[in-house]
Each structure stands twice: as C-alpha cells, then as structure tokens.
Amino acid sequence: MNKRKLLEKKEWEYYVFEENNTIELSVPIPNPIPGFDITHTLNEPEREKYLHTGIKALEERIQDMKVNFSNYKMNSWR
C-alpha cells in the first residue's frame, strides 16, 4: 500500500507530493474566496525534469497555476 508522501514544500507557495509513482503539485491561492488548493499531476516530461532539476523545473507551471487556476483541479479550503 502506497502512502502520499510530501517531497518538498514552501509554505503558502507550493507543495509537491508523491503517491503510487505519480508526482502532484499543489499551489494554495487565497482568492477566489474561500481559498483553494490548485493541483496538477505532473506529466512524464515534467516528472523527469523535476526529478533531475528540482523545483526550478516547475516554476513556470506554478505561475500558470496561480493565473489560470480555473484550468486545474481546485479543492476548496472549506
């Protein structure tokens, strides 16, 4: 049984999780109210680049998630 494992985080900026050999990026945003965690499962090229380069590989994705949050899975804080 695989558990969700936190790989790295920067409080209130991003969180990177791994579960079942899949890496998920989560970005918290306070607006729209009540606030949301925006999530994205890394595709294979993103995953490989992240594993070799680290969080630098995801900087553009993080910015896109903050701006275009409605294009991603949104989990309400409520």
XYZ file of C-alpha atoms in Angstrom:
78
model
C 0.000 0.000 0.000
C 1.461 3.359 -1.050
C 1.029 6.447 1.047
C 1.019 10.039 -0.091
C 4.478 11.396 0.689
C 5.439 15.079 0.897
C 8.583 15.546 -1.210
C 9.062 19.255 -0.611
C 7.221 22.426 0.265
C 7.489 26.157 0.618
C 4.700 27.228 2.952
C 1.893 29.030 1.128
C 3.788 28.794 -2.185
C 3.782 25.139 -3.274
C 3.688 21.545 -2.064
C 4.986 18.534 -4.010
C 3.603 15.075 -3.202
C 4.341 11.596 -4.491
C 1.888 8.711 -4.436
C 1.922 5.499 -6.474
C 4.900 6.729 -8.527
C 2.908 9.848 -9.521
C 4.011 13.357 -8.554
C 1.412 16.014 -7.805
C 1.985 19.748 -7.463
C -0.324 21.725 -5.175
C -0.434 25.532 -5.085
C -2.575 27.325 -2.478
C -4.392 30.506 -3.537
C -6.457 32.723 -1.208
C -8.752 34.076 -3.952
C -11.406 33.406 -5.027
C -12.787 33.171 -1.521
C -12.767 30.834 0.475
C -9.346 29.892 -0.974
C -8.301 26.815 -2.900
C -5.529 24.313 -3.357
C -4.873 24.110 -7.083
C -3.465 20.725 -8.089
C -1.722 19.330 -11.135
C -0.372 15.832 -11.737
C 2.964 16.075 -13.494
C 3.153 14.522 -16.932
C 6.139 12.293 -17.726
C 8.429 15.044 -19.144
C 7.629 17.327 -16.167
C 8.223 14.462 -13.751
C 11.622 13.602 -15.241
C 12.698 17.244 -15.329
C 11.587 17.724 -11.709
C 13.492 14.619 -10.580
C 16.674 15.904 -12.257
C 16.401 19.670 -11.687
C 14.132 20.056 -8.658
C 11.531 22.756 -8.088
C 13.191 25.081 -10.644
C 11.708 22.803 -13.309
C 8.182 23.693 -12.139
C 8.440 27.476 -11.751
C 6.535 28.239 -14.971
C 3.850 25.678 -14.097
C 3.416 27.219 -10.627
C 2.944 30.688 -12.132
C 0.448 29.336 -14.668
C -1.495 27.619 -11.893
C -1.778 30.896 -9.972
C -3.000 32.845 -13.005
C -5.081 30.218 -14.830
C -6.349 28.361 -11.752
C -9.699 27.544 -13.361
C -7.861 25.250 -15.825
C -6.771 22.980 -12.963
C -8.370 20.842 -10.291
C -9.494 23.101 -7.438
C -10.017 21.892 -3.852
C -11.839 24.387 -1.645
C -10.445 25.128 1.811
C -13.976 24.777 3.217
